[in-house]
mmCIF file of C-alpha atoms in Angstrom:
data_model
loop_
_atom_site.group_PDB
_atom_site.id
_atom_site.type_symbol
_atom_site.label_atom_id
_atom_site.label_comp_id
_atom_site.label_asym_id
_atom_site.label_seq_id
_atom_site.Cartn_x
_atom_site.Cartn_y
_atom_site.Cartn_z
ATOM 1 C CA MET A 73 87.716 12.699 172.909
ATOM 2 C CA LEU A 74 86.717 11.946 169.326
ATOM 3 C CA THR A 75 83.883 9.790 168.101
ATOM 4 C CA LYS A 76 84.741 6.898 165.783
ATOM 5 C CA LYS A 77 83.493 8.805 162.729
ATOM 6 C CA GLN A 78 85.495 11.897 163.669
ATOM 7 C CA LEU A 79 88.618 9.781 164.161
ATOM 8 C CA ASP A 80 88.028 7.947 160.859
ATOM 9 C CA LEU A 81 87.685 11.226 158.994
ATOM 10 C CA LEU A 82 90.799 12.745 160.570
ATOM 11 C CA GLU A 83 92.795 9.633 159.693
ATOM 12 C CA PHE A 84 91.493 9.693 156.099
ATOM 13 C CA ILE A 85 92.374 13.369 155.637
ATOM 14 C CA HIS A 86 95.839 12.845 157.162
ATOM 15 C CA LYS A 87 96.624 9.860 154.914
ATOM 16 C CA ARG A 88 95.450 11.634 151.766
ATOM 17 C CA VAL A 89 97.504 14.741 152.530
ATOM 18 C CA GLN A 90 100.559 12.545 153.130
ATOM 19 C CA ARG A 91 99.922 10.631 149.891
ATOM 20 C CA ASP A 92 98.747 13.314 147.466
ATOM 21 C CA GLY A 93 99.863 16.578 149.037
ATOM 22 C CA VAL A 94 96.269 17.871 148.990
ATOM 23 C CA PRO A 95 93.248 17.068 151.171
ATOM 24 C CA PRO A 96 90.425 14.900 149.781
ATOM 25 C CA SER A 97 87.227 16.431 148.436
ATOM 26 C CA PHE A 98 83.987 16.308 150.415
ATOM 27 C CA ASP A 99 82.696 13.694 147.961
ATOM 28 C CA GLU A 100 85.749 11.521 148.627
ATOM 29 C CA MET A 101 85.292 11.953 152.383
ATOM 30 C CA LYS A 102 81.617 11.026 152.101
ATOM 31 C CA GLU A 103 82.435 7.880 150.127
ATOM 32 C CA ALA A 104 85.285 6.871 152.442
ATOM 33 C CA LEU A 105 83.065 7.136 155.543
ATOM 34 C CA ASP A 106 80.025 5.627 153.778
ATOM 35 C CA LEU A 107 77.801 8.610 154.564
ATOM 36 C CA ARG A 108 74.659 9.453 152.603
ATOM 37 C CA SER A 109 75.233 13.183 152.262
ATOM 38 C CA LYS A 110 77.955 15.799 152.484
ATOM 39 C CA SER A 111 76.103 17.497 155.346
ATOM 40 C CA GLY A 112 77.403 14.738 157.623
ATOM 41 C CA ILE A 113 80.958 15.552 156.523
ATOM 42 C CA HIS A 114 80.356 19.243 157.256
ATOM 43 C CA ARG A 115 79.311 18.354 160.805
ATOM 44 C CA LEU A 116 82.382 16.141 161.327
ATOM 45 C CA ILE A 117 84.726 18.797 159.927
ATOM 46 C CA THR A 118 83.176 21.393 162.235
ATOM 47 C CA ALA A 119 83.565 19.081 165.240
ATOM 48 C CA LEU A 120 87.241 18.413 164.429
ATOM 49 C CA GLU A 121 87.857 22.141 164.048
ATOM 50 C CA GLU A 122 86.131 22.934 167.360
ATOM 51 C CA ARG A 123 88.315 20.331 169.094
ATOM 52 C CA GLY A 124 91.480 21.854 167.660
ATOM 53 C CA PHE A 125 92.535 18.989 165.378
ATOM 54 C CA ILE A 126 92.117 20.850 162.085
ATOM 55 C CA ARG A 127 91.684 24.368 160.804
ATOM 56 C CA ARG A 128 89.955 25.579 157.665
ATOM 57 C CA LEU A 129 92.126 28.274 156.133
ATOM 58 C CA ALA A 130 89.738 29.641 153.529
ATOM 59 C CA HIS A 131 86.212 29.525 152.219
ATOM 60 C CA ARG A 132 86.609 26.331 150.193
ATOM 61 C CA ALA A 133 86.307 22.981 151.904
ATOM 62 C CA ARG A 134 89.660 21.683 150.625
ATOM 63 C CA ALA A 135 91.657 24.341 152.478
ATOM 64 C CA ILE A 136 92.351 22.173 155.523
ATOM 65 C CA GLU A 137 95.331 22.314 157.882
ATOM 66 C CA ILE A 138 95.958 19.442 160.295
ATOM 67 C CA LEU A 139 97.008 20.999 163.620
ATOM 68 C CA LYS A 140 97.514 17.851 165.695
ATOM 69 C CA LEU A 141 96.868 14.121 165.768
ATOM 70 C CA PRO A 142 95.431 12.040 168.596
ATOM 71 C CA GLU A 143 97.571 9.383 170.235
ATOM 72 C CA SER A 144 95.774 6.607 168.344
ATOM 73 C CA LEU A 145 97.015 8.120 165.060
ATOM 74 C CA GLY A 146 100.562 8.560 166.285
ATOM 75 C CA GLY A 147 100.227 12.039 167.751
ATOM 76 C CA ALA A 148 102.027 11.067 170.961
ATOM 77 C CA ALA A 149 104.899 9.645 168.912
ATOM 78 C CA GLN A 150 105.426 12.926 167.097
ATOM 79 C CA PRO A 151 106.853 15.436 169.598
ATOM 80 C CA GLY A 152 106.894 18.919 168.158
ATOM 81 C CA PHE A 153 104.349 17.949 165.501
ATOM 82 C CA ALA A 154 103.915 20.960 163.232
ATOM 83 C CA PRO A 155 101.016 21.553 160.849
ATOM 84 C CA ARG A 156 101.541 20.986 157.153
ATOM 85 C CA VAL A 157 99.693 23.723 155.311
ATOM 86 C CA ILE A 158 97.949 22.791 152.073
ATOM 87 C CA GLU A 159 96.289 25.958 150.811
ATOM 88 C CA GLY A 160 93.135 25.263 148.789
ATOM 89 C CA ASP A 161 92.190 28.867 147.985
ATOM 90 C CA ARG A 162 93.178 32.432 148.769
ATOM 91 C CA PRO A 163 93.162 32.548 152.594
ATOM 92 C CA ASP A 164 91.192 35.250 154.372
ATOM 93 C CA ARG A 165 93.962 35.519 156.980
ATOM 94 C CA PRO A 166 97.644 34.526 157.182
ATOM 95 C CA ALA A 167 98.651 30.978 158.048
ATOM 96 C CA PRO A 168 100.189 30.465 161.511
ATOM 97 C CA SER A 169 103.771 31.688 161.784
ATOM 98 C CA ASP A 170 105.069 28.276 162.827
ATOM 99 C CA ALA A 171 103.458 26.727 159.774
ATOM 100 C CA ARG A 172 105.394 29.145 157.593
ATOM 101 C CA GLN A 173 108.624 28.217 159.349
ATOM 102 C CA VAL A 174 107.996 24.541 158.650
ATOM 103 C CA SER A 175 107.364 25.253 154.972
ATOM 104 C CA LEU A 176 110.657 27.145 154.653
ATOM 105 C CA ALA A 177 112.828 24.706 156.592
ATOM 106 C CA TYR A 178 115.023 22.272 154.670
ATOM 107 C CA ALA A 179 113.941 23.739 151.335
ATOM 108 C CA THR A 180 115.256 22.068 148.192
ATOM 109 C CA GLU A 181 115.609 23.699 144.787
ATOM 110 C CA LEU A 182 113.749 21.698 142.129
ATOM 111 C CA PRO A 183 113.786 22.309 138.381
ATOM 112 C CA VAL A 184 110.509 23.551 136.895
ATOM 113 C CA MET A 185 110.217 21.514 133.710
ATOM 114 C CA GLY A 186 107.661 23.657 131.929
ATOM 115 C CA ARG A 187 103.869 23.591 132.077
ATOM 116 C CA ILE A 188 101.437 20.703 132.487
ATOM 117 C CA ALA A 189 97.828 20.761 131.332
ATOM 118 C CA ALA A 190 95.037 20.387 133.853
ATOM 119 C CA GLY A 191 92.502 20.539 131.057
ATOM 120 C CA VAL A 192 92.839 19.529 127.431
ATOM 121 C CA PRO A 193 96.293 17.930 127.083
ATOM 122 C CA ILE A 194 99.044 20.178 125.737
ATOM 123 C CA GLU A 195 102.376 19.328 124.188
ATOM 124 C CA ALA A 196 104.789 17.852 126.700
ATOM 125 C CA ILE A 197 107.643 20.147 127.702
ATOM 126 C CA SER A 198 110.772 18.533 129.119
ATOM 127 C CA GLN A 199 113.328 21.322 129.420
ATOM 128 C CA GLN A 200 114.034 23.259 132.578
ATOM 129 C CA SER A 201 112.719 26.842 132.641
ATOM 130 C CA HIS A 202 113.725 27.847 136.192
ATOM 131 C CA THR A 203 113.870 26.451 139.714
ATOM 132 C CA VAL A 204 111.562 26.622 142.724
ATOM 133 C CA ALA A 205 112.223 26.160 146.463
ATOM 134 C CA VAL A 206 110.241 23.200 147.795
ATOM 135 C CA PRO A 207 109.809 22.186 151.476
ATOM 136 C CA GLY A 208 111.742 19.012 152.213
ATOM 137 C CA GLN A 209 108.674 17.239 153.651
ATOM 138 C CA MET A 210 107.068 17.256 150.197
ATOM 139 C CA LEU A 211 109.824 15.091 148.752
ATOM 140 C CA SER A 212 108.398 11.700 149.661
ATOM 141 C CA GLY A 213 109.846 8.333 148.729
ATOM 142 C CA SER A 214 112.910 7.525 146.669
ATOM 143 C CA GLY A 215 113.658 8.741 143.163
ATOM 144 C CA GLU A 216 114.024 12.098 141.482
ATOM 145 C CA HIS A 217 111.569 14.970 141.887
ATOM 146 C CA TYR A 218 110.679 17.854 139.612
ATOM 147 C CA ALA A 219 108.092 20.626 139.437
ATOM 148 C CA LEU A 220 105.574 21.709 136.809
ATOM 149 C CA GLU A 221 103.420 24.790 136.443
ATOM 150 C CA VAL A 222 99.727 23.960 136.068
ATOM 151 C CA LYS A 223 97.741 25.306 133.129
ATOM 152 C CA GLY A 224 93.958 24.883 133.156
ATOM 153 C CA ASP A 225 91.150 24.236 135.615
ATOM 154 C CA SER A 226 90.260 20.566 135.273
ATOM 155 C CA MET A 227 91.725 19.664 138.697
ATOM 156 C CA ILE A 228 90.186 22.465 140.770
ATOM 157 C CA GLU A 229 88.113 20.050 142.882
ATOM 158 C CA ALA A 230 91.404 18.422 143.889
ATOM 159 C CA GLY A 231 92.611 21.821 145.111
ATOM 160 C CA ILE A 232 94.858 22.364 142.071
ATOM 161 C CA ASN A 233 94.341 25.703 140.333
ATOM 162 C CA ASP A 234 95.626 27.339 137.173
ATOM 163 C CA GLY A 235 99.081 28.790 137.872
ATOM 164 C CA ASP A 236 99.894 26.508 140.807
ATOM 165 C CA VAL A 237 103.162 24.563 140.871
ATOM 166 C CA VAL A 238 102.907 20.815 141.450
ATOM 167 C CA VAL A 239 105.742 18.711 142.854
ATOM 168 C CA ILE A 240 106.118 15.379 141.083
ATOM 169 C CA ARG A 241 108.064 12.266 142.073
ATOM 170 C CA GLU A 242 109.298 10.389 139.021
ATOM 171 C CA THR A 243 107.726 6.948 138.662
ATOM 172 C CA SER A 244 106.390 4.805 135.846
ATOM 173 C CA VAL A 245 103.686 3.087 137.914
ATOM 174 C CA ALA A 246 100.548 4.336 139.622
ATOM 175 C CA ASN A 247 97.714 3.077 141.778
ATOM 176 C CA ASN A 248 94.059 3.790 141.177
ATOM 177 C CA GLY A 249 93.205 7.222 142.543
ATOM 178 C CA ASP A 250 96.723 8.654 142.228
ATOM 179 C CA ILE A 251 97.094 12.078 140.609
ATOM 180 C CA VAL A 252 99.716 11.576 137.928
ATOM 181 C CA VAL A 253 101.543 13.159 135.045
ATOM 182 C CA ALA A 254 100.468 11.053 132.078
ATOM 183 C CA LEU A 255 102.109 11.151 128.656
ATOM 184 C CA ILE A 256 99.650 10.341 125.875
ATOM 185 C CA ASP A 257 100.972 8.917 122.595
ATOM 186 C CA ASP A 258 104.445 10.171 123.603
ATOM 187 C CA GLN A 259 103.343 13.686 122.600
ATOM 188 C CA GLU A 260 100.893 15.215 125.065
ATOM 189 C CA ALA A 261 101.206 15.546 128.834
ATOM 190 C CA THR A 262 98.364 16.040 131.279
ATOM 191 C CA LEU A 263 97.776 16.048 135.040
ATOM 192 C CA LYS A 264 94.858 13.783 135.939
ATOM 193 C CA ARG A 265 93.638 11.155 138.380
ATOM 194 C CA TYR A 266 94.649 7.661 137.249
ATOM 195 C CA MET A 267 92.116 4.826 137.116
ATOM 196 C CA LYS A 268 92.826 1.462 135.481
ATOM 197 C CA ARG A 269 89.774 -0.409 134.263
ATOM 198 C CA GLY A 270 90.569 -3.789 132.768
ATOM 199 C CA ASN A 271 92.791 -3.175 129.749
ATOM 200 C CA SER A 272 91.933 0.517 129.621
ATOM 201 C CA ILE A 273 93.201 3.547 131.502
ATOM 202 C CA ALA A 274 90.905 6.413 132.449
ATOM 203 C CA LEU A 275 92.423 9.830 133.074
ATOM 204 C CA GLU A 276 89.836 11.602 135.209
ATOM 205 C CA ALA A 277 89.460 15.316 135.829
ATOM 206 C CA ALA A 278 88.432 16.809 139.154
ATOM 207 C CA ASN A 279 85.981 19.184 137.532
ATOM 208 C CA PRO A 280 82.502 18.120 136.345
ATOM 209 C CA ALA A 281 82.950 20.223 133.203
ATOM 210 C CA TYR A 282 85.472 17.678 131.879
ATOM 211 C CA GLU A 283 84.671 14.110 130.858
ATOM 212 C CA PRO A 284 87.085 11.261 131.695
ATOM 213 C CA ARG A 285 89.446 10.381 128.857
ATOM 214 C CA ILE A 286 89.761 6.649 128.143
ATOM 215 C CA PHE A 287 92.815 5.113 126.476
ATOM 216 C CA THR A 288 94.257 1.677 125.842
ATOM 217 C CA GLU A 289 97.257 0.823 128.003
ATOM 218 C CA ASP A 290 99.754 1.267 125.170
ATOM 219 C CA LYS A 291 98.709 4.901 124.678
ATOM 220 C CA VAL A 292 99.566 6.105 128.185
ATOM 221 C CA ARG A 293 102.890 6.276 130.019
ATOM 222 C CA ILE A 294 103.106 7.456 133.613
ATOM 223 C CA GLN A 295 105.801 10.097 134.126
ATOM 224 C CA GLY A 296 105.328 10.765 137.836
ATOM 225 C CA ARG A 297 102.955 11.072 140.791
ATOM 226 C CA LEU A 298 101.844 14.202 142.608
ATOM 227 C CA VAL A 299 103.450 14.581 146.056
ATOM 228 C CA GLY A 300 103.050 18.285 146.752
ATOM 229 C CA LEU A 301 101.470 21.560 145.716
ATOM 230 C CA ILE A 302 102.681 25.150 145.878
ATOM 231 C CA ARG A 303 99.864 27.685 145.722
ATOM 232 C CA SER A 304 100.214 30.649 143.394
ATOM 233 C CA TYR A 305 98.385 33.930 144.086
#
């Protein structure tokens, strides 16, 4: 049986993985559960792991695999529920074999449309370089999908590293907190967290070494939202 805080955290992690394709950071977990320190999150994560609901796949906190869900979160309504692996760092041991089978099932070939900056914005590239096989469960919602190779380290705290491939669903709108492909002045593309503040748009990094970039609304066009991540080693 889970405590309310443990259940709240599991639900938050599950929803964020479904929405963004990557688990939330410890800071985001702390804020969502209104805790004073990250040590409380560490204790909750440990308790969920001991009870078999999650598994940490590597040394970094964002490498979290959801193994099962309780009935209150729909676990009973999901017979054959299989974990969705979101690798946040180089694992110290292989992922479960059934998790690999899930990732390979119903794969779809997506075009890789060049590289996207997770750092200082680079020139937008819009021509296909090659294709990549993407698990079908990453292709959420309606609309077209495409992939981009990440260049830079500004999104490392969101579990997105240099060389990774991100899966993007085409859309021109975004909600606060979404990780998006943003086109700046119709010339430069970047992968950042979207935050609208009044008549301005902030493109925020997930790395304290980078300051948020603030633009007027007419300077930024949303090209898509992150729905999945393919780790590169």
